PDB file of C-alpha atoms and ligand atoms in Angstrom:
ATOM      1  CA  MET J 224      -0.722  -7.469   2.659  1.00  0.00           C
ATOM      2  CA  SER J 225      -4.379  -5.971   1.876  1.00  0.00           C
ATOM      3  CA  PHE J 226      -5.546  -2.679  -0.093  1.00  0.00           C
ATOM      4  CA  PRO J 227      -8.175  -0.389  -0.162  1.00  0.00           C
ATOM      5  CA  SER J 228     -10.424  -0.249  -3.605  1.00  0.00           C
ATOM      6  CA  GLY J 229     -12.800   2.047  -5.633  1.00  0.00           C
ATOM      7  CA  ILE J 230     -14.814  -0.373  -7.580  1.00  0.00           C
ATOM      8  CA  THR J 231     -17.758  -2.690  -7.053  1.00  0.00           C
ATOM      9  CA  ALA J 232     -17.056  -6.329  -7.592  1.00  0.00           C
ATOM     10  CA  PRO J 233     -19.292  -9.200  -6.899  1.00  0.00           C
ATOM     11  CA  PRO J 234     -18.247 -11.030  -3.831  1.00  0.00           C
ATOM     12  CA  PRO J 235     -18.317 -14.498  -4.022  1.00  0.00           C
ATOM     13  CA  ARG J 236     -15.868 -15.922  -6.570  1.00  0.00           C
ATOM     14  CA  ARG J 237     -13.323 -13.258  -5.236  1.00  0.00           C
ATOM     15  CA  HIS J 238     -14.612 -13.352  -1.786  1.00  0.00           C
ATOM     16  CA  PRO J 239     -15.970 -16.330  -0.660  1.00  0.00           C
ATOM     17  CA  GLU J 240     -15.391 -15.633   3.108  1.00  0.00           C
ATOM     18  CA  LYS J 241     -17.200 -12.564   2.805  1.00  0.00           C
ATOM     19  CA  ALA J 242     -20.660 -13.843   1.647  1.00  0.00           C
ATOM     20  CA  ARG J 243     -22.173 -14.244   5.196  1.00  0.00           C
ATOM     21  CA  ARG J 244     -21.248 -10.672   5.871  1.00  0.00           C
ATOM     22  CA  PRO J 245     -24.170  -8.744   6.326  1.00  0.00           C
ATOM     23  CA  ASP J 246     -24.939  -6.442   3.105  1.00  0.00           C
ATOM     24  CA  ASN J 247     -23.604  -2.704   3.418  1.00  0.00           C
ATOM     25  CA  PRO J 248     -25.026  -1.066   0.426  1.00  0.00           C
ATOM     26  CA  ILE J 249     -22.305   1.582  -0.886  1.00  0.00           C
ATOM     27  CA  PRO J 250     -22.941   5.403  -0.622  1.00  0.00           C
ATOM     28  CA  ARG J 251     -22.750   7.854  -3.453  1.00  0.00           C
ATOM     29  CA  LYS J 252     -19.375   9.182  -3.852  1.00  0.00           C
ATOM     30  CA  PRO J 253     -19.193  12.673  -3.570  1.00  0.00           C
ATOM     31  CA  ASP J 254     -17.648  14.884  -6.569  1.00  0.00           C
ATOM     32  CA  TRP J 255     -14.118  15.128  -5.058  1.00  0.00           C
ATOM     33  CA  LEU J 256     -13.930  11.745  -5.661  1.00  0.00           C
ATOM     34  CA  ARG J 257     -14.740  11.282  -9.094  1.00  0.00           C
ATOM     35  CA  VAL J 258     -12.118  10.333 -11.748  1.00  0.00           C
ATOM     36  CA  LYS J 259     -12.168   9.953 -15.367  1.00  0.00           C
ATOM     37  CA  ALA J 260     -12.470   6.075 -17.119  1.00  0.00           C
ATOM     38  CA  PRO J 261      -8.882   4.856 -17.607  1.00  0.00           C
ATOM     39  CA  GLY J 262      -8.266   4.205 -21.656  1.00  0.00           C
ATOM     40  CA  SER J 263      -5.403   6.613 -22.784  1.00  0.00           C
ATOM     41  CA  PRO J 264      -3.076   4.741 -25.344  1.00  0.00           C
ATOM     42  CA  GLU J 265      -0.015   5.064 -22.690  1.00  0.00           C
ATOM     43  CA  TYR J 266      -2.528   3.669 -20.153  1.00  0.00           C
ATOM     44  CA  GLN J 267      -3.288   0.728 -22.885  1.00  0.00           C
ATOM     45  CA  ALA J 268       0.605   0.056 -23.462  1.00  0.00           C
ATOM     46  CA  THR J 269       1.410   0.036 -19.670  1.00  0.00           C
ATOM     47  CA  ARG J 270      -1.293  -3.094 -19.392  1.00  0.00           C
ATOM     48  CA  ARG J 271       0.296  -4.873 -22.464  1.00  0.00           C
ATOM     49  CA  LEU J 272       3.603  -4.668 -20.664  1.00  0.00           C
ATOM     50  CA  MET J 273       2.141  -6.128 -17.526  1.00  0.00           C
ATOM     51  CA  ARG J 274       0.499  -8.696 -19.284  1.00  0.00           C
ATOM     52  CA  GLU J 275       3.115  -9.555 -21.875  1.00  0.00           C
ATOM     53  CA  HIS J 276       5.727  -9.858 -18.545  1.00  0.00           C
ATOM     54  CA  ALA J 277       2.580 -11.871 -16.855  1.00  0.00           C
ATOM     55  CA  LEU J 278       2.955  -9.616 -14.300  1.00  0.00           C
ATOM     56  CA  ASN J 279       0.112  -8.908 -11.084  1.00  0.00           C
ATOM     57  CA  THR J 280      -0.645  -5.443 -10.331  1.00  0.00           C
ATOM     58  CA  VAL J 281      -2.305  -3.655  -6.973  1.00  0.00           C
ATOM     59  CA  CYS J 282      -3.645  -0.850  -9.307  1.00  0.00           C
ATOM     60  CA  GLU J 283      -6.132  -4.107 -11.176  1.00  0.00           C
ATOM     61  CA  GLU J 284      -6.455  -6.069  -7.636  1.00  0.00           C
ATOM     62  CA  ALA J 285      -7.193  -3.417  -5.759  1.00  0.00           C
ATOM     63  CA  GLY J 286      -9.461  -1.926  -8.084  1.00  0.00           C
ATOM     64  CA  CYS J 287      -7.576   1.680  -7.392  1.00  0.00           C
ATOM     65  CA  PRO J 288      -9.375   4.849  -8.841  1.00  0.00           C
ATOM     66  CA  ASN J 289      -6.043   6.188  -9.753  1.00  0.00           C
ATOM     67  CA  ILE J 290      -5.346   3.526 -11.854  1.00  0.00           C
ATOM     68  CA  GLY J 291      -6.190   5.929 -15.686  1.00  0.00           C
ATOM     69  CA  GLU J 292      -3.580   8.520 -13.897  1.00  0.00           C
ATOM     70  CA  CYS J 293      -0.574   6.740 -12.992  1.00  0.00           C
ATOM     71  CA  TRP J 294      -0.641   4.005 -16.316  1.00  0.00           C
ATOM     72  CA  LYS J 295      -0.522   6.888 -18.061  1.00  0.00           C
ATOM     73  CA  GLN J 296       2.582   8.241 -16.734  1.00  0.00           C
ATOM     74  CA  LYS J 297       3.651   4.166 -16.722  1.00  0.00           C
ATOM     75  CA  HIS J 298       3.742   3.991 -12.855  1.00  0.00           C
ATOM     76  CA  ALA J 299       2.409   0.600 -12.034  1.00  0.00           C
ATOM     77  CA  THR J 300       2.520  -1.077  -8.646  1.00  0.00           C
ATOM     78  CA  VAL J 301       3.585  -4.554  -9.122  1.00  0.00           C
ATOM     79  CA  MET J 302       2.430  -7.522  -6.717  1.00  0.00           C
ATOM     80  CA  ILE J 303       4.292 -10.168  -6.219  1.00  0.00           C
ATOM     81  CA  LEU J 304       3.751 -13.613  -4.480  1.00  0.00           C
ATOM     82  CA  GLY J 305       0.757 -14.508  -6.290  1.00  0.00           C
ATOM     83  CA  ARG J 306      -3.220 -12.842  -6.551  1.00  0.00           C
ATOM     84  CA  VAL J 307      -4.542 -14.606  -3.861  1.00  0.00           C
ATOM     85  CA  CYS J 308      -4.156 -13.313   0.185  1.00  0.00           C
ATOM     86  CA  THR J 309      -4.174 -15.677   2.966  1.00  0.00           C
ATOM     87  CA  ARG J 310      -5.891 -12.897   5.038  1.00  0.00           C
ATOM     88  CA  ALA J 311      -9.384 -11.737   4.935  1.00  0.00           C
ATOM     89  CA  CYS J 312      -9.376  -7.670   5.498  1.00  0.00           C
ATOM     90  CA  THR J 313     -12.800  -6.824   5.224  1.00  0.00           C
ATOM     91  CA  PHE J 314     -11.648  -3.670   3.477  1.00  0.00           C
ATOM     92  CA  CYS J 315      -9.778  -5.116   0.520  1.00  0.00           C
ATOM     93  CA  ASN J 316     -10.546  -6.091  -2.771  1.00  0.00           C
ATOM     94  CA  VAL J 317      -7.547  -8.784  -3.240  1.00  0.00           C
ATOM     95  CA  ALA J 318      -8.907 -12.409  -3.461  1.00  0.00           C
ATOM     96  CA  THR J 319      -8.593 -14.542  -0.481  1.00  0.00           C
ATOM     97  CA  GLY J 320      -8.177 -18.071  -0.427  1.00  0.00           C
ATOM     98  CA  ARG J 321      -5.760 -20.981  -1.557  1.00  0.00           C
ATOM     99  CA  PRO J 322      -2.331 -19.098  -2.529  1.00  0.00           C
ATOM    100  CA  ASP J 323      -0.640 -19.808  -5.530  1.00  0.00           C
ATOM    101  CA  LEU J 324       2.503 -21.914  -5.806  1.00  0.00           C
ATOM    102  CA  LEU J 325       5.687 -19.031  -5.774  1.00  0.00           C
ATOM    103  CA  ASP J 326       6.951 -18.554  -9.045  1.00  0.00           C
ATOM    104  CA  PRO J 327      11.096 -18.673  -8.926  1.00  0.00           C
ATOM    105  CA  HIS J 328      10.973 -16.580 -12.868  1.00  0.00           C
ATOM    106  CA  GLU J 329       8.981 -13.535 -10.832  1.00  0.00           C
ATOM    107  CA  PRO J 330      11.740 -11.522  -9.566  1.00  0.00           C
ATOM    108  CA  ARG J 331      13.194 -11.520 -13.224  1.00  0.00           C
ATOM    109  CA  ARG J 332      10.219 -10.682 -15.001  1.00  0.00           C
ATOM    110  CA  VAL J 333       9.625  -8.036 -12.436  1.00  0.00           C
ATOM    111  CA  ALA J 334      13.119  -6.760 -13.106  1.00  0.00           C
ATOM    112  CA  GLU J 335      12.497  -6.821 -16.730  1.00  0.00           C
ATOM    113  CA  ALA J 336       9.161  -5.089 -16.977  1.00  0.00           C
ATOM    114  CA  VAL J 337      10.930  -2.310 -14.742  1.00  0.00           C
ATOM    115  CA  ALA J 338      13.487  -2.100 -17.572  1.00  0.00           C
ATOM    116  CA  ALA J 339      11.327  -2.096 -20.199  1.00  0.00           C
ATOM    117  CA  LEU J 340       9.142   0.512 -18.935  1.00  0.00           C
ATOM    118  CA  GLY J 341      12.347   2.852 -18.004  1.00  0.00           C
ATOM    119  CA  LEU J 342      10.982   3.891 -14.600  1.00  0.00           C
ATOM    120  CA  SER J 343      12.720   6.010 -12.229  1.00  0.00           C
ATOM    121  CA  HIS J 344      11.131   4.771  -9.002  1.00  0.00           C
ATOM    122  CA  VAL J 345       8.873   1.398  -9.005  1.00  0.00           C
ATOM    123  CA  VAL J 346       6.671   0.629  -5.911  1.00  0.00           C
ATOM    124  CA  VAL J 347       6.926  -3.546  -5.503  1.00  0.00           C
ATOM    125  CA  THR J 348       4.259  -4.710  -3.080  1.00  0.00           C
ATOM    126  CA  SER J 349       2.365  -8.516  -2.545  1.00  0.00           C
ATOM    127  CA  VAL J 350      -0.394 -10.535  -0.715  1.00  0.00           C
ATOM    128  CA  ASP J 351       0.241 -11.803   2.599  1.00  0.00           C
ATOM    129  CA  ARG J 352       1.778 -15.319   2.875  1.00  0.00           C
ATOM    130  CA  ASP J 353       1.244 -16.773   5.917  1.00  0.00           C
ATOM    131  CA  ASP J 354       1.503 -19.993   4.799  1.00  0.00           C
ATOM    132  CA  LEU J 355       5.660 -19.698   3.717  1.00  0.00           C
ATOM    133  CA  GLY J 356       7.782 -20.323   6.087  1.00  0.00           C
ATOM    134  CA  ASP J 357       9.356 -16.822   5.761  1.00  0.00           C
ATOM    135  CA  GLY J 358       6.070 -14.816   4.405  1.00  0.00           C
ATOM    136  CA  GLY J 359       7.838 -14.355   0.968  1.00  0.00           C
ATOM    137  CA  ALA J 360      10.931 -12.326   2.446  1.00  0.00           C
ATOM    138  CA  ALA J 361      13.506 -14.078   0.164  1.00  0.00           C
ATOM    139  CA  HIS J 362      11.314 -13.677  -2.668  1.00  0.00           C
ATOM    140  CA  PHE J 363      11.163  -9.560  -1.996  1.00  0.00           C
ATOM    141  CA  ALA J 364      14.620  -9.681  -1.328  1.00  0.00           C
ATOM    142  CA  ARG J 365      15.627 -11.478  -4.644  1.00  0.00           C
ATOM    143  CA  THR J 366      13.222  -9.018  -6.952  1.00  0.00           C
ATOM    144  CA  ILE J 367      14.786  -6.456  -5.564  1.00  0.00           C
ATOM    145  CA  ILE J 368      18.327  -7.676  -6.121  1.00  0.00           C
ATOM    146  CA  ALA J 369      17.209  -8.985  -9.952  1.00  0.00           C
ATOM    147  CA  ILE J 370      15.454  -5.201 -10.351  1.00  0.00           C
ATOM    148  CA  ARG J 371      18.882  -3.809  -8.953  1.00  0.00           C
ATOM    149  CA  CYS J 372      20.722  -5.675 -11.780  1.00  0.00           C
ATOM    150  CA  ALA J 373      18.289  -5.029 -14.980  1.00  0.00           C
ATOM    151  CA  ALA J 374      17.680  -1.401 -13.905  1.00  0.00           C
ATOM    152  CA  PRO J 375      20.280   0.177 -11.803  1.00  0.00           C
ATOM    153  CA  GLY J 376      19.322   3.504 -11.595  1.00  0.00           C
ATOM    154  CA  THR J 377      15.655   2.761 -10.385  1.00  0.00           C
ATOM    155  CA  THR J 378      14.886   3.564  -6.815  1.00  0.00           C
ATOM    156  CA  ILE J 379      13.066   0.897  -5.168  1.00  0.00           C
ATOM    157  CA  GLU J 380       9.885   1.014  -2.879  1.00  0.00           C
ATOM    158  CA  VAL J 381       8.395  -2.031  -1.106  1.00  0.00           C
ATOM    159  CA  LEU J 382       5.105  -2.143   0.542  1.00  0.00           C
ATOM    160  CA  THR J 383       5.370  -5.269   2.458  1.00  0.00           C
ATOM    161  CA  PRO J 384       3.222  -7.643   4.933  1.00  0.00           C
ATOM    162  CA  ASP J 385       3.810  -7.672   8.868  1.00  0.00           C
ATOM    163  CA  PHE J 386       5.328 -11.116   8.654  1.00  0.00           C
ATOM    164  CA  LEU J 387       4.269 -11.867  11.867  1.00  0.00           C
ATOM    165  CA  HIS J 388       5.376 -14.723  13.132  1.00  0.00           C
ATOM    166  CA  LYS J 389       8.179 -14.985  10.631  1.00  0.00           C
ATOM    167  CA  GLU J 390      11.494 -14.710  12.493  1.00  0.00           C
ATOM    168  CA  SER J 391      14.078 -12.783  10.497  1.00  0.00           C
ATOM    169  CA  ALA J 392      11.737 -12.228   7.781  1.00  0.00           C
ATOM    170  CA  LEU J 393      12.517  -8.372   8.130  1.00  0.00           C
ATOM    171  CA  GLU J 394      16.216  -8.477   8.435  1.00  0.00           C
ATOM    172  CA  THR J 395      16.018 -10.553   4.677  1.00  0.00           C
ATOM    173  CA  VAL J 396      14.209  -7.556   3.209  1.00  0.00           C
ATOM    174  CA  VAL J 397      16.189  -4.643   4.852  1.00  0.00           C
ATOM    175  CA  ASP J 398      19.571  -6.422   3.668  1.00  0.00           C
ATOM    176  CA  ALA J 399      18.627  -6.296   0.069  1.00  0.00           C
ATOM    177  CA  LYS J 400      18.274  -2.608   0.446  1.00  0.00           C
ATOM    178  CA  PRO J 401      15.434  -1.189  -1.065  1.00  0.00           C
ATOM    179  CA  ASP J 402      14.985   2.394  -1.188  1.00  0.00           C
ATOM    180  CA  VAL J 403      11.906   2.785   1.133  1.00  0.00           C
ATOM    181  CA  PHE J 404      10.476   0.270   3.233  1.00  0.00           C
ATOM    182  CA  ASN J 405       6.542   1.355   3.394  1.00  0.00           C
ATOM    183  CA  HIS J 406       4.480  -0.793   5.597  1.00  0.00           C
ATOM    184  CA  ASN J 407       0.811   0.506   5.974  1.00  0.00           C
ATOM    185  CA  LEU J 408      -1.160   0.686   9.416  1.00  0.00           C
ATOM    186  CA  GLU J 409      -4.278   0.991   7.297  1.00  0.00           C
ATOM    187  CA  THR J 410      -6.239   1.998  10.516  1.00  0.00           C
ATOM    188  CA  VAL J 411      -6.659   2.846  13.740  1.00  0.00           C
ATOM    189  CA  PRO J 412      -5.961   0.539  16.885  1.00  0.00           C
ATOM    190  CA  ARG J 413      -9.672   0.205  17.862  1.00  0.00           C
ATOM    191  CA  LEU J 414     -10.959  -0.685  14.524  1.00  0.00           C
ATOM    192  CA  TYR J 415      -8.198  -3.472  13.616  1.00  0.00           C
ATOM    193  CA  ALA J 416     -10.727  -6.904  14.999  1.00  0.00           C
ATOM    194  CA  GLU J 417     -12.978  -6.030  12.200  1.00  0.00           C
ATOM    195  CA  VAL J 418     -10.880  -4.358   9.396  1.00  0.00           C
ATOM    196  CA  ARG J 419      -7.370  -6.069   9.786  1.00  0.00           C
ATOM    197  CA  PRO J 420      -8.455  -9.394  11.601  1.00  0.00           C
ATOM    198  CA  GLY J 421      -5.214 -11.397  11.672  1.00  0.00           C
ATOM    199  CA  ALA J 422      -3.160  -8.326  12.353  1.00  0.00           C
ATOM    200  CA  ARG J 423      -2.041  -6.531  15.356  1.00  0.00           C
ATOM    201  CA  TYR J 424      -1.558  -2.877  15.414  1.00  0.00           C
ATOM    202  CA  PHE J 425       1.216  -2.631  17.900  1.00  0.00           C
ATOM    203  CA  HIS J 426       3.289  -5.631  15.837  1.00  0.00           C
ATOM    204  CA  SER J 427       2.697  -3.340  12.636  1.00  0.00           C
ATOM    205  CA  LEU J 428       3.920  -0.490  14.453  1.00  0.00           C
ATOM    206  CA  ARG J 429       7.248  -2.678  15.563  1.00  0.00           C
ATOM    207  CA  VAL J 430       7.825  -3.619  12.160  1.00  0.00           C
ATOM    208  CA  LEU J 431       8.502  -0.345  11.159  1.00  0.00           C
ATOM    209  CA  ASP J 432      10.705   0.735  14.102  1.00  0.00           C
ATOM    210  CA  GLN J 433      12.601  -2.232  13.730  1.00  0.00           C
ATOM    211  CA  VAL J 434      13.307  -1.341  10.110  1.00  0.00           C
ATOM    212  CA  LYS J 435      14.432   1.848  11.299  1.00  0.00           C
ATOM    213  CA  ARG J 436      16.776   0.098  13.966  1.00  0.00           C
ATOM    214  CA  LEU J 437      18.356  -2.067  11.438  1.00  0.00           C
ATOM    215  CA  ASP J 438      18.756   0.685   8.721  1.00  0.00           C
ATOM    216  CA  PRO J 439      18.927   4.245  10.124  1.00  0.00           C
ATOM    217  CA  THR J 440      19.247   5.401   6.343  1.00  0.00           C
ATOM    218  CA  MET J 441      16.467   3.706   5.460  1.00  0.00           C
ATOM    219  CA  PHE J 442      13.329   5.777   4.358  1.00  0.00           C
ATOM    220  CA  THR J 443      10.364   4.268   6.252  1.00  0.00           C
ATOM    221  CA  LYS J 444       6.470   5.347   5.081  1.00  0.00           C
ATOM    222  CA  SER J 445       3.291   4.097   6.169  1.00  0.00           C
ATOM    223  CA  GLY J 446      -0.209   4.625   5.498  1.00  0.00           C
ATOM    224  CA  ILE J 447      -3.945   4.667   7.054  1.00  0.00           C
ATOM    225  CA  MET J 448      -7.316   5.122   5.401  1.00  0.00           C
ATOM    226  CA  VAL J 449      -9.969   7.362   6.645  1.00  0.00           C
ATOM    227  CA  GLY J 450     -13.677   7.009   6.775  1.00  0.00           C
ATOM    228  CA  LEU J 451     -13.867   3.567   8.111  1.00  0.00           C
ATOM    229  CA  GLY J 452     -15.326   5.034  11.537  1.00  0.00           C
ATOM    230  CA  GLU J 453     -12.358   6.278  13.046  1.00  0.00           C
ATOM    231  CA  ASP J 454     -12.153   9.787  15.111  1.00  0.00           C
ATOM    232  CA  LYS J 455      -9.653  12.735  14.905  1.00  0.00           C
ATOM    233  CA  THR J 456      -8.224  11.969  17.719  1.00  0.00           C
ATOM    234  CA  GLU J 457      -7.512   8.433  17.078  1.00  0.00           C
ATOM    235  CA  VAL J 458      -5.631   9.715  13.417  1.00  0.00           C
ATOM    236  CA  LEU J 459      -3.982  11.879  15.677  1.00  0.00           C
ATOM    237  CA  GLN J 460      -2.714   9.464  17.984  1.00  0.00           C
ATOM    238  CA  VAL J 461      -1.298   6.951  14.811  1.00  0.00           C
ATOM    239  CA  MET J 462       0.650   9.969  14.219  1.00  0.00           C
ATOM    240  CA  ASP J 463       1.845   9.959  17.680  1.00  0.00           C
ATOM    241  CA  ASP J 464       2.756   6.523  17.331  1.00  0.00           C
ATOM    242  CA  LEU J 465       4.567   6.393  13.802  1.00  0.00           C
ATOM    243  CA  ARG J 466       6.447   9.368  14.735  1.00  0.00           C
ATOM    244  CA  ALA J 467       7.789   7.741  18.159  1.00  0.00           C
ATOM    245  CA  ALA J 468       8.647   4.561  15.342  1.00  0.00           C
ATOM    246  CA  ASP J 469      10.657   7.378  13.732  1.00  0.00           C
ATOM    247  CA  VAL J 470       8.564   6.837  10.558  1.00  0.00           C
ATOM    248  CA  ASP J 471       9.647   9.423   7.668  1.00  0.00           C
ATOM    249  CA  PHE J 472       6.511   9.342   5.060  1.00  0.00           C
ATOM    250  CA  LEU J 473       2.809   9.271   5.973  1.00  0.00           C
ATOM    251  CA  THR J 474       0.430   8.893   3.531  1.00  0.00           C
ATOM    252  CA  ILE J 475      -3.426   9.224   4.299  1.00  0.00           C
ATOM    253  CA  GLY J 476      -6.411   8.700   2.157  1.00  0.00           C
ATOM    254  CA  GLN J 477     -10.139   7.886   1.260  1.00  0.00           C
ATOM    255  CA  TYR J 478     -11.544   4.257   2.065  1.00  0.00           C
ATOM    256  CA  LEU J 479     -13.557   3.245  -0.780  1.00  0.00           C
ATOM    257  CA  GLN J 480     -15.766  -0.085  -0.392  1.00  0.00           C
ATOM    258  CA  PRO J 481     -15.508  -2.583  -3.385  1.00  0.00           C
ATOM    259  CA  THR J 482     -18.603  -4.203  -2.339  1.00  0.00           C
ATOM    260  CA  ILE J 483     -21.619  -4.826  -0.514  1.00  0.00           C
ATOM    261  CA  LYS J 484     -20.261  -7.607   1.525  1.00  0.00           C
ATOM    262  CA  HIS J 485     -17.046  -5.159   2.418  1.00  0.00           C
ATOM    263  CA  HIS J 486     -16.454  -3.210   5.651  1.00  0.00           C
ATOM    264  CA  ALA J 487     -19.263  -0.253   5.070  1.00  0.00           C
ATOM    265  CA  ILE J 488     -17.886   3.181   4.696  1.00  0.00           C
ATOM    266  CA  ALA J 489     -18.720   5.500   7.651  1.00  0.00           C
ATOM    267  CA  ARG J 490     -18.395   8.683   6.091  1.00  0.00           C
ATOM    268  CA  PHE J 491     -16.581  10.763   3.280  1.00  0.00           C
ATOM    269  CA  VAL J 492     -13.870  13.083   4.650  1.00  0.00           C
ATOM    270  CA  THR J 493     -13.515  16.311   3.013  1.00  0.00           C
ATOM    271  CA  PRO J 494     -10.570  17.754   1.211  1.00  0.00           C
ATOM    272  CA  GLU J 495     -10.190  20.366   4.072  1.00  0.00           C
ATOM    273  CA  GLU J 496     -10.012  17.862   6.686  1.00  0.00           C
ATOM    274  CA  PHE J 497      -7.297  15.903   4.873  1.00  0.00           C
ATOM    275  CA  ARG J 498      -5.409  19.653   4.581  1.00  0.00           C
ATOM    276  CA  SER J 499      -5.465  19.993   8.219  1.00  0.00           C
ATOM    277  CA  TYR J 500      -4.681  16.366   8.932  1.00  0.00           C
ATOM    278  CA  ARG J 501      -1.414  17.248   6.653  1.00  0.00           C
ATOM    279  CA  SER J 502      -0.726  20.034   8.754  1.00  0.00           C
ATOM    280  CA  PHE J 503      -1.400  18.085  11.755  1.00  0.00           C
ATOM    281  CA  ALA J 504       1.143  15.434  10.410  1.00  0.00           C
ATOM    282  CA  LEU J 505       3.676  17.755   9.499  1.00  0.00           C
ATOM    283  CA  GLY J 506       3.780  19.340  12.653  1.00  0.00           C
ATOM    284  CA  LYS J 507       4.257  16.520  14.193  1.00  0.00           C
ATOM    285  CA  GLY J 508       7.941  16.283  12.313  1.00  0.00           C
ATOM    286  CA  PHE J 509       7.355  13.846   9.354  1.00  0.00           C
ATOM    287  CA  LEU J 510       9.519  14.759   6.097  1.00  0.00           C
ATOM    288  CA  LEU J 511       6.630  14.189   3.933  1.00  0.00           C
ATOM    289  CA  VAL J 512       3.057  13.794   4.108  1.00  0.00           C
ATOM    290  CA  SER J 513       0.671  13.241   1.625  1.00  0.00           C
ATOM    291  CA  ALA J 514      -3.010  13.169   2.886  1.00  0.00           C
ATOM    292  CA  SER J 515      -6.029  13.935   0.168  1.00  0.00           C
ATOM    293  CA  PRO J 516      -9.193  11.865  -0.925  1.00  0.00           C
ATOM    294  CA  LEU J 517      -7.750   9.875  -3.817  1.00  0.00           C
ATOM    295  CA  THR J 518      -4.173   9.302  -1.873  1.00  0.00           C
ATOM    296  CA  ARG J 519      -2.815   5.575  -1.943  1.00  0.00           C
ATOM    297  CA  SER J 520       0.273   4.414  -0.695  1.00  0.00           C
ATOM    298  CA  SER J 521       1.924   4.331  -4.092  1.00  0.00           C
ATOM    299  CA  TYR J 522       0.351   7.525  -5.595  1.00  0.00           C
ATOM    300  CA  HIS J 523       2.629   9.616  -7.134  1.00  0.00           C
ATOM    301  CA  ALA J 524       5.718   7.519  -5.227  1.00  0.00           C
ATOM    302  CA  GLY J 525       8.325   8.734  -7.514  1.00  0.00           C
ATOM    303  CA  GLU J 526       7.556  12.567  -6.940  1.00  0.00           C
ATOM    304  CA  ASP J 527       7.385  11.933  -3.603  1.00  0.00           C
ATOM    305  CA  PHE J 528      10.371   9.883  -3.400  1.00  0.00           C
ATOM    306  CA  ALA J 529      12.673  12.692  -4.953  1.00  0.00           C
ATOM    307  CA  ARG J 530      10.785  15.280  -2.338  1.00  0.00           C
ATOM    308  CA  LEU J 531      11.336  12.998   0.516  1.00  0.00           C
ATOM    309  CA  ARG J 532      15.194  13.087  -0.419  1.00  0.00           C
ATOM    310  CA  ALA J 533      15.019  16.951  -0.667  1.00  0.00           C
ATOM    311  CA  ALA J 534      13.384  16.895   2.851  1.00  0.00           C
ATOM    312  CA  ARG J 535      15.545  14.918   4.423  1.00  0.00           C
ATOM    313  CA  ALA J 536      18.838  17.040   2.889  1.00  0.00           C
ATOM    314  CA  ALA J 537      17.372  20.112   4.450  1.00  0.00           C
ATOM    315  CA  SER J 538      16.665  18.664   7.734  1.00  0.00           C
ATOM    316  CA  LEU J 539      20.484  17.483   7.872  1.00  0.00           C
ATOM    317  CA  ALA J 540      21.743  20.956   6.631  1.00  0.00           C
ATOM    318  CA  THR J 541      19.515  22.509   9.608  1.00  0.00           C
ATOM    319  CA  VAL J 542      20.760  20.371  12.191  1.00  0.00           C
ATOM    320  CA  GLY J 543      24.568  20.615  10.869  1.00  0.00           C
TER     321      GLY J 543
HETATM  322  S1  LIG N 182      -2.154   4.532  -6.733  1.00  0.00           S
HETATM  323 FE1  LIG N 182      -0.911   3.111  -6.434  1.00  0.00          FE
HETATM  324  S2  LIG N 182      -2.152   0.986  -7.012  1.00  0.00           S
HETATM  325 FE2  LIG N 182      -3.476   2.793  -7.419  1.00  0.00          FE
HETATM  326  S3  LIG N 182      -3.407   3.078  -9.603  1.00  0.00           S
HETATM  327 FE3  LIG N 182      -1.127   4.234  -8.774  1.00  0.00          FE
HETATM  328  S4  LIG N 182       0.517   3.006  -8.428  1.00  0.00           S
HETATM  329 FE4  LIG N 182      -1.612   1.495  -9.061  1.00  0.00          FE
END
């Protein structure tokens, strides 16, 4: 799994595989992407709890710009299956290399932290684990089940890898019955070879399509970053592809370049353009669309899940 970022980090230790890439200077952020530095007491409390339970979060590993706001509200996205990814996406700040040993106690620790935080909704994601026979699917399922036991009132959203070449992995995760199944397309197909080497656009689309076929009641969700070099026609085509896979919820956010060795920011997409993308997407039939410069797949995920349920209920009422 790969994640966009908002900070500058030195490449060699986290990203030895990117050391030979050309330098891409990082442009200055426009005002609409500036956020307050984190530091509230609630932020510190969330941070302490994550440390106490020895959990990794994508909020920290990807250097997410929203961490101050989210952690203040005790909303963190837990990253399971270790901190080291087997892929090397050129937009992502999560470390690439030899992955950690699987920790069999991690599902229990995640569940305890979710219960301690008293979360109404939790997002669980992971690094890519191409080295594991099932890509980590059983670990996802164990984590979902452990959360259900420790915090039965909490709704669960998973943001999974593509499980490329991992037979039955999707079935394993879907059988554990998360409330939302998210898999990000990340970018338009033309940019896959550069931005997501190791992934396949149509395979990722198929993941989403298959989840809906396996359980038509499960909410499906996907997201892309813009500002990577795509054009508007390509973004609209991605929307059509996602609707053909019956995806319910689309997120679109600005790509931010973690270091000079990462994929260059092609441009900053303006807030007006995000509003226009949102209108197009709603017109194409998504139940919910979040499109703004700071949108990330898990940003405001709890509130959005409530909206998603309400939107489905309203749409079923209209049909009925
Ligand atoms: S947007 Fe998601 S990844 Fe970023 S801080 Fe919030 S919960 Fe964490």
